Each structure stands twice: as C-alpha cells, then as structure tokens.
mmCIF file of C-alpha atoms in Angstrom:
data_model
loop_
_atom_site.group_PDB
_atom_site.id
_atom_site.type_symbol
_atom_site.label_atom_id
_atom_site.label_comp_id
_atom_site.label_asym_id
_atom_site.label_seq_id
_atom_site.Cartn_x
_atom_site.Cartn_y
_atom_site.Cartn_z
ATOM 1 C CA UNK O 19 0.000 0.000 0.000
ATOM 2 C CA UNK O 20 1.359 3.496 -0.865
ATOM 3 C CA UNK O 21 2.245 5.241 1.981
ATOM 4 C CA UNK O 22 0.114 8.279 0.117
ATOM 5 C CA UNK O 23 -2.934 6.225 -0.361
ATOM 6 C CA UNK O 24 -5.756 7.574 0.762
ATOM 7 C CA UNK O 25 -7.964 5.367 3.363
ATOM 8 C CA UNK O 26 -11.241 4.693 2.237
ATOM 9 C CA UNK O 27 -14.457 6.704 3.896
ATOM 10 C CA UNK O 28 -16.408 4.204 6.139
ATOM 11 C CA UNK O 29 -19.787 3.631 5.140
ATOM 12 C CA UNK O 30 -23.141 5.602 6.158
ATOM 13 C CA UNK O 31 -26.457 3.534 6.376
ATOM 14 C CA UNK O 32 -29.269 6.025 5.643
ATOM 15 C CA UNK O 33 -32.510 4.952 7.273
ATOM 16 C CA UNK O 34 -35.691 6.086 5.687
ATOM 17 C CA UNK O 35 -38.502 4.400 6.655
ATOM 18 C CA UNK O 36 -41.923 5.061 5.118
ATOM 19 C CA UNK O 37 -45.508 5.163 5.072
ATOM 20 C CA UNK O 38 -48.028 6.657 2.247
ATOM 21 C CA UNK O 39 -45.934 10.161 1.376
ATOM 22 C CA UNK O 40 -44.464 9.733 -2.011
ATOM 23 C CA UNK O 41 -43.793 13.672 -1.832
ATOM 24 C CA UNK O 42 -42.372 13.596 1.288
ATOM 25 C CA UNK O 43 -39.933 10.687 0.720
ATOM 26 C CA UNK O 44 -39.174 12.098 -2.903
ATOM 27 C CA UNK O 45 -37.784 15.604 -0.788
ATOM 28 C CA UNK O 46 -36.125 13.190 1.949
ATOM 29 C CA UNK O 47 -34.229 10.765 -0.572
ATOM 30 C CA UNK O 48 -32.999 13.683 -2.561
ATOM 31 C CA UNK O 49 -31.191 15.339 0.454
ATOM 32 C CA UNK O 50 -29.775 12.105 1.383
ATOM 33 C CA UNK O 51 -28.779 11.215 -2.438
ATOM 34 C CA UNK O 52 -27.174 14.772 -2.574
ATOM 35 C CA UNK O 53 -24.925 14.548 0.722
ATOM 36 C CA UNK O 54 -21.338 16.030 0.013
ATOM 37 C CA UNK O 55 -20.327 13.338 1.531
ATOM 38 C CA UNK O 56 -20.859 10.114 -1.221
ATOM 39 C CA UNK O 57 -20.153 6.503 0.386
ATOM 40 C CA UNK O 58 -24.002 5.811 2.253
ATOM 41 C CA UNK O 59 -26.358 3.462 1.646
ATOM 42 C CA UNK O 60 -29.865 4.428 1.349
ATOM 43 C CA UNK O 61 -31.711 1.937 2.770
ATOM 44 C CA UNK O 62 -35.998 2.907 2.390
ATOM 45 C CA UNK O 63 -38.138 0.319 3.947
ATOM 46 C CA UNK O 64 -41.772 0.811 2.861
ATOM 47 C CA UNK O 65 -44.411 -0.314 5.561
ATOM 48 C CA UNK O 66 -47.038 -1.451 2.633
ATOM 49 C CA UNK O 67 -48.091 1.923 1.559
ATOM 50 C CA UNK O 68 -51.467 2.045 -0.434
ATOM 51 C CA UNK O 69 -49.259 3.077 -3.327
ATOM 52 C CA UNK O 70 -45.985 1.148 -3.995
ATOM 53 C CA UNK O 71 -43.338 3.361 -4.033
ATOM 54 C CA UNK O 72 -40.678 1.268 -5.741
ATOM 55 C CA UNK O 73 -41.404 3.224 -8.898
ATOM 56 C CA UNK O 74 -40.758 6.156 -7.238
ATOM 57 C CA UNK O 75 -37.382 5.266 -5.701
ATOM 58 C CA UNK O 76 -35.948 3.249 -8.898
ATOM 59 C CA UNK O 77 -36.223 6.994 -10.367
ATOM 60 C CA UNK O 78 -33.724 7.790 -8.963
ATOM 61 C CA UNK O 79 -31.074 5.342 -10.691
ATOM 62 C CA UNK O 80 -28.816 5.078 -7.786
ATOM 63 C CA UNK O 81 -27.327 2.271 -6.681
ATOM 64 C CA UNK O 82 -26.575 3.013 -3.267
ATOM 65 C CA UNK O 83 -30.233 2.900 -2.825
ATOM 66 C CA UNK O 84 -31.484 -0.548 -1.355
ATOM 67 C CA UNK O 85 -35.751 -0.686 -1.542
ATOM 68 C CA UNK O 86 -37.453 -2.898 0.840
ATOM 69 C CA UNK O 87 -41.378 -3.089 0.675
ATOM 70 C CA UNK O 88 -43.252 -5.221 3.784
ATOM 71 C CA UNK O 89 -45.942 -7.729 2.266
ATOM 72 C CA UNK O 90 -48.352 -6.062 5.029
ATOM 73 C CA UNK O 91 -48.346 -3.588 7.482
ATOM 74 C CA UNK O 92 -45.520 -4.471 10.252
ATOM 75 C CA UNK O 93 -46.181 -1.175 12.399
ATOM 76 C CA UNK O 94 -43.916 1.627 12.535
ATOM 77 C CA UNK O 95 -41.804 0.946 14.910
ATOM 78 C CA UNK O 96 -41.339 -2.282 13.266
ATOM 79 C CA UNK O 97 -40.696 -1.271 10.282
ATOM 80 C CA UNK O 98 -38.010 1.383 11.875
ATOM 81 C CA UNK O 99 -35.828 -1.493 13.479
ATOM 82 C CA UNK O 100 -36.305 -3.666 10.451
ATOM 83 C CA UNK O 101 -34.290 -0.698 8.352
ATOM 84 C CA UNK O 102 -31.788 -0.739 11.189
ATOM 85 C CA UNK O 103 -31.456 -4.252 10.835
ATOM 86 C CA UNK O 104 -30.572 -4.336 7.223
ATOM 87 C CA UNK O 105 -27.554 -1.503 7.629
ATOM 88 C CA UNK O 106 -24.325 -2.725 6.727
ATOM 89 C CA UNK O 107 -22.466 0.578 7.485
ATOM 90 C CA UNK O 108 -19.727 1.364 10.500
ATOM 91 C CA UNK O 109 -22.383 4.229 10.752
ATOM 92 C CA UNK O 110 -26.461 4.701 11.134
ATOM 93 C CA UNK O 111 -28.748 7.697 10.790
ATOM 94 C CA UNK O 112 -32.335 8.324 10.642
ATOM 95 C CA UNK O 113 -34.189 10.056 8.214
ATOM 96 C CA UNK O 114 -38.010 10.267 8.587
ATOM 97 C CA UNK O 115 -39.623 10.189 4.981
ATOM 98 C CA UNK O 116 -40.915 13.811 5.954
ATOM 99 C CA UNK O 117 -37.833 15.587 6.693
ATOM 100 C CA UNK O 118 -34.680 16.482 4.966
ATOM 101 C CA UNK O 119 -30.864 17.103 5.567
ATOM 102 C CA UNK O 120 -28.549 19.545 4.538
ATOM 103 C CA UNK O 121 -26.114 18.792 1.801
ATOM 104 C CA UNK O 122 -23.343 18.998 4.373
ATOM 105 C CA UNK O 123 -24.949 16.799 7.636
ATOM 106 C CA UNK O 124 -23.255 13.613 6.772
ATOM 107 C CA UNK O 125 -19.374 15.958 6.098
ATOM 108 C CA UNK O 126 -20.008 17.818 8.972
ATOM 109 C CA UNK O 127 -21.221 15.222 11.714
ATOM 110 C CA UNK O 128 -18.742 12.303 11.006
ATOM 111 C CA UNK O 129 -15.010 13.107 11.624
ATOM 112 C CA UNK O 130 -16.187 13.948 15.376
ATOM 113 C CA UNK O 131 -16.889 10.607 15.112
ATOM 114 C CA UNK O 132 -14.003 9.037 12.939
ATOM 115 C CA UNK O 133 -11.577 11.037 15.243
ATOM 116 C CA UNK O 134 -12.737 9.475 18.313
ATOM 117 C CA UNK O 135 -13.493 5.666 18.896
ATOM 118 C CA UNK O 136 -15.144 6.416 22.348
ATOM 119 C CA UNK O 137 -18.469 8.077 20.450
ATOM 120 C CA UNK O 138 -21.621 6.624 20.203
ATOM 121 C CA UNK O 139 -22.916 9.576 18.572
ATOM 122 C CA UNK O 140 -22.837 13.112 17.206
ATOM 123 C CA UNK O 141 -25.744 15.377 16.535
ATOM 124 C CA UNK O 142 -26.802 18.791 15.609
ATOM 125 C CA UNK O 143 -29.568 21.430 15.912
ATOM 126 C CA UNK O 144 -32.314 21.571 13.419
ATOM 127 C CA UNK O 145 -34.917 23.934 11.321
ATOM 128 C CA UNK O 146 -38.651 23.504 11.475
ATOM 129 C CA UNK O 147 -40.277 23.459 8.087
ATOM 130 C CA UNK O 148 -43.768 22.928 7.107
ATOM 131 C CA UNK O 149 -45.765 21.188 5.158
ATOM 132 C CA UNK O 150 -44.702 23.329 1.862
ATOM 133 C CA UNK O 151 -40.643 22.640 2.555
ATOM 134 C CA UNK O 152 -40.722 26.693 4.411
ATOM 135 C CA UNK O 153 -38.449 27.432 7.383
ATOM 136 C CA UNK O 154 -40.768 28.503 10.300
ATOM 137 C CA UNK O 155 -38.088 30.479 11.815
ATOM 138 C CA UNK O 156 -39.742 31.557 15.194
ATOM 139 C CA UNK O 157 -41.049 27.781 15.661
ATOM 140 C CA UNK O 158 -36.944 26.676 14.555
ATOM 141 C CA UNK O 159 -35.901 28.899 17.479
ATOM 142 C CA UNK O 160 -38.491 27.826 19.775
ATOM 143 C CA UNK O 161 -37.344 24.385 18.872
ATOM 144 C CA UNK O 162 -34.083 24.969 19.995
ATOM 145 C CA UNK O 163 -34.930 26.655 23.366
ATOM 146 C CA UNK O 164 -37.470 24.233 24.292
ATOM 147 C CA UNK O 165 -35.020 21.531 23.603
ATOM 148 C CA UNK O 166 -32.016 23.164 24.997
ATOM 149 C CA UNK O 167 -29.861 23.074 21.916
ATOM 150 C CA UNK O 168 -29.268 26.581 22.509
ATOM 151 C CA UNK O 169 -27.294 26.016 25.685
ATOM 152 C CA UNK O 170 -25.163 22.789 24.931
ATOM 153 C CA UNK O 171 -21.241 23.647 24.536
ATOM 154 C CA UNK O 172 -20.152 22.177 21.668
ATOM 155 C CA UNK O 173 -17.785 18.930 21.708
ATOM 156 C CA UNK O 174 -17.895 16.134 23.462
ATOM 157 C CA UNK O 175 -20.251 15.121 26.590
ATOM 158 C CA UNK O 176 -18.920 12.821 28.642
ATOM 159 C CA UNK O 177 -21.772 12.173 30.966
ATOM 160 C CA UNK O 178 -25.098 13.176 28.804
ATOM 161 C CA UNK O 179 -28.250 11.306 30.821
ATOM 162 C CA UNK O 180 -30.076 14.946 31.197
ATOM 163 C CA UNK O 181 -28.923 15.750 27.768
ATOM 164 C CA UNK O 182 -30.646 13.196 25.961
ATOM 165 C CA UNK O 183 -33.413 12.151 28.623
ATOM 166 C CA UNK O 184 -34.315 14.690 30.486
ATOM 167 C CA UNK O 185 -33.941 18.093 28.015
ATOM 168 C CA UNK O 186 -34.500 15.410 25.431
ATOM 169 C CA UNK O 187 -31.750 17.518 23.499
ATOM 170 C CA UNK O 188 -30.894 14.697 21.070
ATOM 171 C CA UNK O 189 -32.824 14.353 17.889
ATOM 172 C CA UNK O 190 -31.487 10.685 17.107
ATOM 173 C CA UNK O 191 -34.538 10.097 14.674
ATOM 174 C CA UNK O 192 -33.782 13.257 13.033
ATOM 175 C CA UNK O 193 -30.424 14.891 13.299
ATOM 176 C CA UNK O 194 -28.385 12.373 14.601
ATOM 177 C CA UNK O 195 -25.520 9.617 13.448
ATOM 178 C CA UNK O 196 -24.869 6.679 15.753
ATOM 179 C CA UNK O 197 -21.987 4.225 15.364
ATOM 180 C CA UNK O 198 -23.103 1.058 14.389
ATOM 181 C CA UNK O 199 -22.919 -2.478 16.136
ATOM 182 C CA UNK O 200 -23.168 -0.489 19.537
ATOM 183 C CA UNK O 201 -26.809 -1.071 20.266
ATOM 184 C CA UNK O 202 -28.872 -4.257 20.008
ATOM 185 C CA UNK O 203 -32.054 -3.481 18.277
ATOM 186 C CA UNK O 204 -33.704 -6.682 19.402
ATOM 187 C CA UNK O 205 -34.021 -4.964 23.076
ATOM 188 C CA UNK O 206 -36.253 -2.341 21.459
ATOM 189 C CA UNK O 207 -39.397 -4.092 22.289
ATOM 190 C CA UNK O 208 -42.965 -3.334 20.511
ATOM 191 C CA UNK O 209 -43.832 -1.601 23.984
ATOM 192 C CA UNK O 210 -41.630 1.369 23.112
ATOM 193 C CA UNK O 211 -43.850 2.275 20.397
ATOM 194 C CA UNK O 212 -43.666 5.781 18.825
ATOM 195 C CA UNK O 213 -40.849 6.703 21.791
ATOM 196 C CA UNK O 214 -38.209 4.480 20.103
ATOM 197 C CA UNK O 215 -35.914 7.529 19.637
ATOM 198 C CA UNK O 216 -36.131 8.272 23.030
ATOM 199 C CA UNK O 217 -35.397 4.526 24.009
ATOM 200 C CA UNK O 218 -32.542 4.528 21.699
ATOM 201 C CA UNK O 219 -31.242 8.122 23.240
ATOM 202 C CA UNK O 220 -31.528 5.937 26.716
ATOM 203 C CA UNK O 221 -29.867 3.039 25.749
ATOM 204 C CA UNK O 222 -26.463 5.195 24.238
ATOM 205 C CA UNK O 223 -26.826 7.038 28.032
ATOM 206 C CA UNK O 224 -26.200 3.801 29.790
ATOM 207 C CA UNK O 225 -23.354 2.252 27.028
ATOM 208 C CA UNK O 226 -20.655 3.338 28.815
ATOM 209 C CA UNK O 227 -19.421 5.834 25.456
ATOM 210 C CA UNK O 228 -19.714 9.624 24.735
ATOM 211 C CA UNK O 229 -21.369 12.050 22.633
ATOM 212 C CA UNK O 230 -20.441 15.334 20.475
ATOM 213 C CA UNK O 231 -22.639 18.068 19.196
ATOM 214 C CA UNK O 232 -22.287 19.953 16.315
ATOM 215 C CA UNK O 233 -24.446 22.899 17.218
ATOM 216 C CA UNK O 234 -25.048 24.386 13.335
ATOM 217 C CA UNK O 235 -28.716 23.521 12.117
ATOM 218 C CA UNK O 236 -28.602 21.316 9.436
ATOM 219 C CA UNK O 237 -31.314 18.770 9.179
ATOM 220 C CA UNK O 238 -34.891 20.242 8.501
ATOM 221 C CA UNK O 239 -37.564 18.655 10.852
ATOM 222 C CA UNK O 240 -41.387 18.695 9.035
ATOM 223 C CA UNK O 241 -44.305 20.191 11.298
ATOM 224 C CA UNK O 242 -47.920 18.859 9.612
ATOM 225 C CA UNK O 243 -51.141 17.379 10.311
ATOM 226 C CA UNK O 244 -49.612 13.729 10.022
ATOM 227 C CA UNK O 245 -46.884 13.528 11.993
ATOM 228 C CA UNK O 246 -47.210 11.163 15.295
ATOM 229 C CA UNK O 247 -46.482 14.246 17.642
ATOM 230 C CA UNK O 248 -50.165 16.282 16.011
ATOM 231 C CA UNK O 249 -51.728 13.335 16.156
ATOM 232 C CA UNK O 250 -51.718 12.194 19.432
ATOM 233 C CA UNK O 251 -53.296 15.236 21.030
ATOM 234 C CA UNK O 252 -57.473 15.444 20.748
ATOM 235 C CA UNK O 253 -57.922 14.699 17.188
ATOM 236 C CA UNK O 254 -56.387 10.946 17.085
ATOM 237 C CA UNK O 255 -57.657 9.358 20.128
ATOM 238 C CA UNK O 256 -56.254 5.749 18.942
ATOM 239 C CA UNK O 257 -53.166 7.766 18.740
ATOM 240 C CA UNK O 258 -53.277 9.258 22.526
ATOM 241 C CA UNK O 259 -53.885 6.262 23.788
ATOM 242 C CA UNK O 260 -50.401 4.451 22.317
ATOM 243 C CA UNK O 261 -48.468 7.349 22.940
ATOM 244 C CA UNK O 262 -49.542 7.121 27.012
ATOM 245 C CA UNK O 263 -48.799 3.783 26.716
ATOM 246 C CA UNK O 264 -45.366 3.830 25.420
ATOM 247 C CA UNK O 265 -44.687 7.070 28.100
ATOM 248 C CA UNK O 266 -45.473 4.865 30.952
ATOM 249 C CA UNK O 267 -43.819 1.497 29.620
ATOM 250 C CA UNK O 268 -40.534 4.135 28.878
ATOM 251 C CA UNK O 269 -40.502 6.009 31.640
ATOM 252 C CA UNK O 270 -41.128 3.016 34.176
ATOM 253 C CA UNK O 271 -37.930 1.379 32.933
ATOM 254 C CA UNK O 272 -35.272 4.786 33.776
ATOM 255 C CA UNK O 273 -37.545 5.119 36.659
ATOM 256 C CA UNK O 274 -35.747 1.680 38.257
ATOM 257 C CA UNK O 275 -32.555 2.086 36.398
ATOM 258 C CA UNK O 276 -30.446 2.893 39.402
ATOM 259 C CA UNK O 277 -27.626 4.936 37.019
ATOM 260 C CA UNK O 278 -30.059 7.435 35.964
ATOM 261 C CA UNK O 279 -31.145 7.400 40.348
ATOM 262 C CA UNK O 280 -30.473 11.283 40.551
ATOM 263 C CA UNK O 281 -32.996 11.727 38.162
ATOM 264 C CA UNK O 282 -35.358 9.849 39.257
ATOM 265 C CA UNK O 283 -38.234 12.334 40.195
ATOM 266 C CA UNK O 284 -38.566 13.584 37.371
ATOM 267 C CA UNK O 285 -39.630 10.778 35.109
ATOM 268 C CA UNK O 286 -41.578 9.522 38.493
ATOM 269 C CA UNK O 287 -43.715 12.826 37.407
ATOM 270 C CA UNK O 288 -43.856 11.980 33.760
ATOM 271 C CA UNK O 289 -44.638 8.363 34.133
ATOM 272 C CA UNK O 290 -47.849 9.705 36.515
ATOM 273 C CA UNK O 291 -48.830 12.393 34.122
ATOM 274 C CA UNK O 292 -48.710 9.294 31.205
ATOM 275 C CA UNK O 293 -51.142 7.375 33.722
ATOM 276 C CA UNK O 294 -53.921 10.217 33.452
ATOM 277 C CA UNK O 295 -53.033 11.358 29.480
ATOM 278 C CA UNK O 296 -53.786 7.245 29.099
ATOM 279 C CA UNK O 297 -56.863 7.604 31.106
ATOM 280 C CA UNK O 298 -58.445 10.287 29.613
ATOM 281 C CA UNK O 299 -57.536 8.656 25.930
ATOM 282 C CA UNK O 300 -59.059 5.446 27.375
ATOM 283 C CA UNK O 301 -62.434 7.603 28.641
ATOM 284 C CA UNK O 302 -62.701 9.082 25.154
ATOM 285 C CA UNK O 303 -62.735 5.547 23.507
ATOM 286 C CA UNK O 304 -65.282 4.428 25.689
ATOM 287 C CA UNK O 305 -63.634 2.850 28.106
ATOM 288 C CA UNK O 306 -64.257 4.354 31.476
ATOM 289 C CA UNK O 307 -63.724 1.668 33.748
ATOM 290 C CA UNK O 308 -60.300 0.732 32.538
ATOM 291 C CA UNK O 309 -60.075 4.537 32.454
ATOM 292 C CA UNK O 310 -60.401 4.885 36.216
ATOM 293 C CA UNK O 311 -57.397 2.300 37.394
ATOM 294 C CA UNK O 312 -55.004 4.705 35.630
ATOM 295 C CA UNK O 313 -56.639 7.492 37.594
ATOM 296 C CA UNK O 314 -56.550 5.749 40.826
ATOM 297 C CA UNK O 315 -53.179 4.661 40.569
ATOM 298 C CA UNK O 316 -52.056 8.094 39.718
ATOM 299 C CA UNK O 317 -53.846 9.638 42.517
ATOM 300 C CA UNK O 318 -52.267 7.350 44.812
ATOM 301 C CA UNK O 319 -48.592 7.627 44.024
ATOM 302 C CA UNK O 320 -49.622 11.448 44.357
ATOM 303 C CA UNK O 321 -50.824 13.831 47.061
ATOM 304 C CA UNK O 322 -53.005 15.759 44.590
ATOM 305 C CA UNK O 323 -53.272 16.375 40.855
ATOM 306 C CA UNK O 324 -56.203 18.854 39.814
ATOM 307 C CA UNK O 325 -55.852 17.470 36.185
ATOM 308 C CA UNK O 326 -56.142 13.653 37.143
ATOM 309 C CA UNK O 327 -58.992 14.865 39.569
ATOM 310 C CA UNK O 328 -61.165 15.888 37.576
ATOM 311 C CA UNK O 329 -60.170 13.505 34.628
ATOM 312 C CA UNK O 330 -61.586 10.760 37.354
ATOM 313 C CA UNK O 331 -64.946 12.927 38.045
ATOM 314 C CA UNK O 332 -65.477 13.172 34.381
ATOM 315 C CA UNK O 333 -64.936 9.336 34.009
ATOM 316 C CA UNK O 334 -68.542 9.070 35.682
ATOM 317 C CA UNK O 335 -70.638 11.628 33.675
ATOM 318 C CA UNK O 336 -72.333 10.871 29.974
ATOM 319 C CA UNK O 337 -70.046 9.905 27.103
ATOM 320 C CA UNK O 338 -71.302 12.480 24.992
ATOM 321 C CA UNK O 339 -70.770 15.552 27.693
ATOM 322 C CA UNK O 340 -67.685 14.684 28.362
ATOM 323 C CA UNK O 341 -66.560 14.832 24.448
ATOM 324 C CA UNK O 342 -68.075 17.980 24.705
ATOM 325 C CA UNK O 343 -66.500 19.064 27.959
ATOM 326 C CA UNK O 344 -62.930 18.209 26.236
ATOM 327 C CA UNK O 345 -63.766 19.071 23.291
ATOM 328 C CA UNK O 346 -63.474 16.569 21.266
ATOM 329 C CA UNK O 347 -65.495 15.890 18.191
#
C-alpha cells in the first residue's frame, strides 16, 4: 500500500422508513442522495403503503439505494428497526420520509466521530419546516430553546443522561448519526412504540461511550397534520392512547434504572402524568372503567393532581358531555 494512499471513507447507512408520502420521501431521498459526503447506503423500507413506491425510488437510478417493501403492514416501529437491521455501514442515521438534511450533515457530523473511537454519537440542531418545505423560523428557534440546543457547549459530553433524557436535546430520529454495532435493536421491544428515539437516546446514556454536538442547524424537521407528535393530542384518540402507553412502559424502565437514580423524580412525574393522558384517551374511547385504574393509581402515588382529579370525576358523567366538555369531536 502506498504510503500516500488515501484510506477509504467508512460507510453511512441512511434509514428512511416510510408510510403513504411519495412527496415527502421524494424531498427526503434527494437530500440524502445529494450529501457532500458520497459513500451511504440508502436503505428505504416501505411499511405497505397504499401506493408502492418502488417506482418512485428506482427513479432515482442510484445504486446506493437498497428498496425494501413489507408484504403487510408491520407497524412503525417495526418497520423502523427492520431498516436498522438491514444496515451494513460502521455508521447509522435516521431520516423520517418527511424531513430532509442539509447537503453537508453527513461531512459535517462524522469526523467527530471518525476522530474518536469512544463516540456513540454526534448530533446537531435543526430547522422547522412545514408542510410546503418553508423554514418557520420563530417555531426553529423555539425548537431549539425548548429543547435546549441553545445552551449545549459544543464537543464532546462525557456524561449526557439529562442531555438526551431529560432536556430530550438529542434528535437521534432526526439529526443524529450513531456508530453502528453499539446497540442491540432486538431490546427495542414493541412496547416502546412511537418513543423508540427516546429509548434509543436511553440506551447510548447507559453504554458506557460519549457524545459530540455539532451545534449548526442542518437537518430540517417537518411540522404537519400527520406527523405522530399532532396526532396524538385530541384529534387521534387511537393515537393518545399508544403514545400514554409507550410514556409509561418508557418512563417506568429509567424510573428503576439505578444509574439514571439522581434523576429519578422527574420521570416519576412523567410516568404519573402518562397514567392520566392514558386515562383520559381510554375515557374518550369508551372505556371508562379501565379509564379509572389509571386514575386511581395516579392519585395514589400522588398527594393531589387537579388534572387527574377531575379527569376521574369526568370518568362518571355521559359519554357524549364529556366529548363535549374536552372538546373533542
């Protein structure tokens, strides 16, 4: 070998799993196709959309693009860890069908990681867009406060448990590279649900390795009517309901996880708050007794929550008043 040979780039497994938005994923597979930096795989697993999208993604007339279509709907967080599954690369990152990167994330994120063997990780802030590709630039910076981008030195984190669990600062579904053959995907189970990024963010606390962030924006996270976050408030009940469920299933776990002990209050508050969100998503469908043992059990690890309260009083009253009471349609 020439001592002036160069040494080959490792290789970046692109994630994109999808679901019924052939725009969307058209946007998402050109920013990853575009990337400065060239040696990915683009690996788009398609959770038996309506409309088959291999069409679509043979358009393209890249090779680096692997197409996987289920037979029948697998769920989404199956289909997630199934993409994660197939990735041959020394390197992993998500990209929802509905959002983007810039042409620089992959260049920009990786030599933090090449350069240091003790990374799980490195991730970056991100814009807001909606549902027309815009920049919502006061929702971007909103983003980044509420999430506490803003005030995260840059570098490496040694010790990053309220980082990623508790400011939930680390977008690893959206703005985030992870070294692969670090994390077991099997120990994902189906109970995580929709909070599998959150799960993942846990289990790279708890490896033992460290994280860097590179705090320049440059993924682009979509805001619309279909994304799991709108539609598990009041107008997706089914939704609610799974979301609680995957809260308290989540939050139970760091809750007895004695290395994440200092911290320990505060998902003890989240996992109650879960109890009564589950409740009143169980009330809604009709289900009032079951609704009322995630009341009581909330009230009772509590000495008094107004909001669980009178979720429990409204548990008794007429189906259709309490709809209206919520309002819900």
């Amino acid at each position: 070998m020439s001592i002036n040979a160069k040494v080959p780039e490792p290789l970046v497994s692109v994630i994109i799993p999808t679901y019924n938005r052939p725009e969307y994923l058209k946007q998402a597979i050109t920013s990853a196709v575009q990337q400065t930096y060239q040696n990915i795989e683009i690996i788009v697993s398609d959770n038996c959309s309506p409309e088959n999208l291999q069409t679509l993604v043979e358009s393209f007339a890249d090779p680096r693009i692997k197409f996987w279509r289920h037979p029948e709907n697998v769920g989404m967080l199956n289909n997630q860890m199934n993409a994660f599954k197939m990735a041959q690369g020394k390197y992993v990152a998500s990209l929802h069908d509905d959002d983007m990167w810039n042409q620089d994330f992959l260049a920009k994120i990786l030599p933090p990681l090449e350069a240091n063997p003790n990374l799980i990780l490195a991730f970056c802030d991100q814009y807001i867009i909606d549902a027309q590709s815009q920049i919502n630039h006061a929702a971007t910076e909103e983003n980044s406060r509420s999430y506490q981008r803003d005030q995260i030195a840059s570098g490496i984190h040694r010790n990053f448990q309220k980082i990623g669990l508790v400011d939930k600062s680390i977008p690893t579904a959206a703005a985030c590279v992870i070294r692969n053959g670090l994390i077991n995907w099997d120990s994902i189970s189906s109970e995580v649900g929709g909070m599998w990024d959150l799960y993942l963010t846990y289990l790279c606390c708890i490896s033992g390795y460290s994280v860097y962030y590179y705090p320049e924006k440059l993924t682009y996270y979509r805001e619309h009517e279909q994304t799991d976050t709108m539609l598990s408030g009041r107008r997706n009940i089914q939704a609610k309901i799974r979301k609680a469920k995957s809260e308290i299933f989540c939050y139970k776990i760091f809750m007895e996880d004695m290395r994440l002990h200092e911290f320990h209050s505060h998902f003890r508050k989240l996992w109650l708050e879960a109890h009564t969100t589950l409740g009143i998503g169980l009330m809604l469908d009709q289900q009032s007794t079951a609704a009322r043992s995630y009341f009581w059990q909330a009230l009772q690890e509590q000495k008094f929550n107004l909001r669980t309260l009178t979720a429990l009083t409204l548990s008794f009253t007429p189906q259709i008043l309490t709809k209206k009471l919520l309002g819900v349609a």
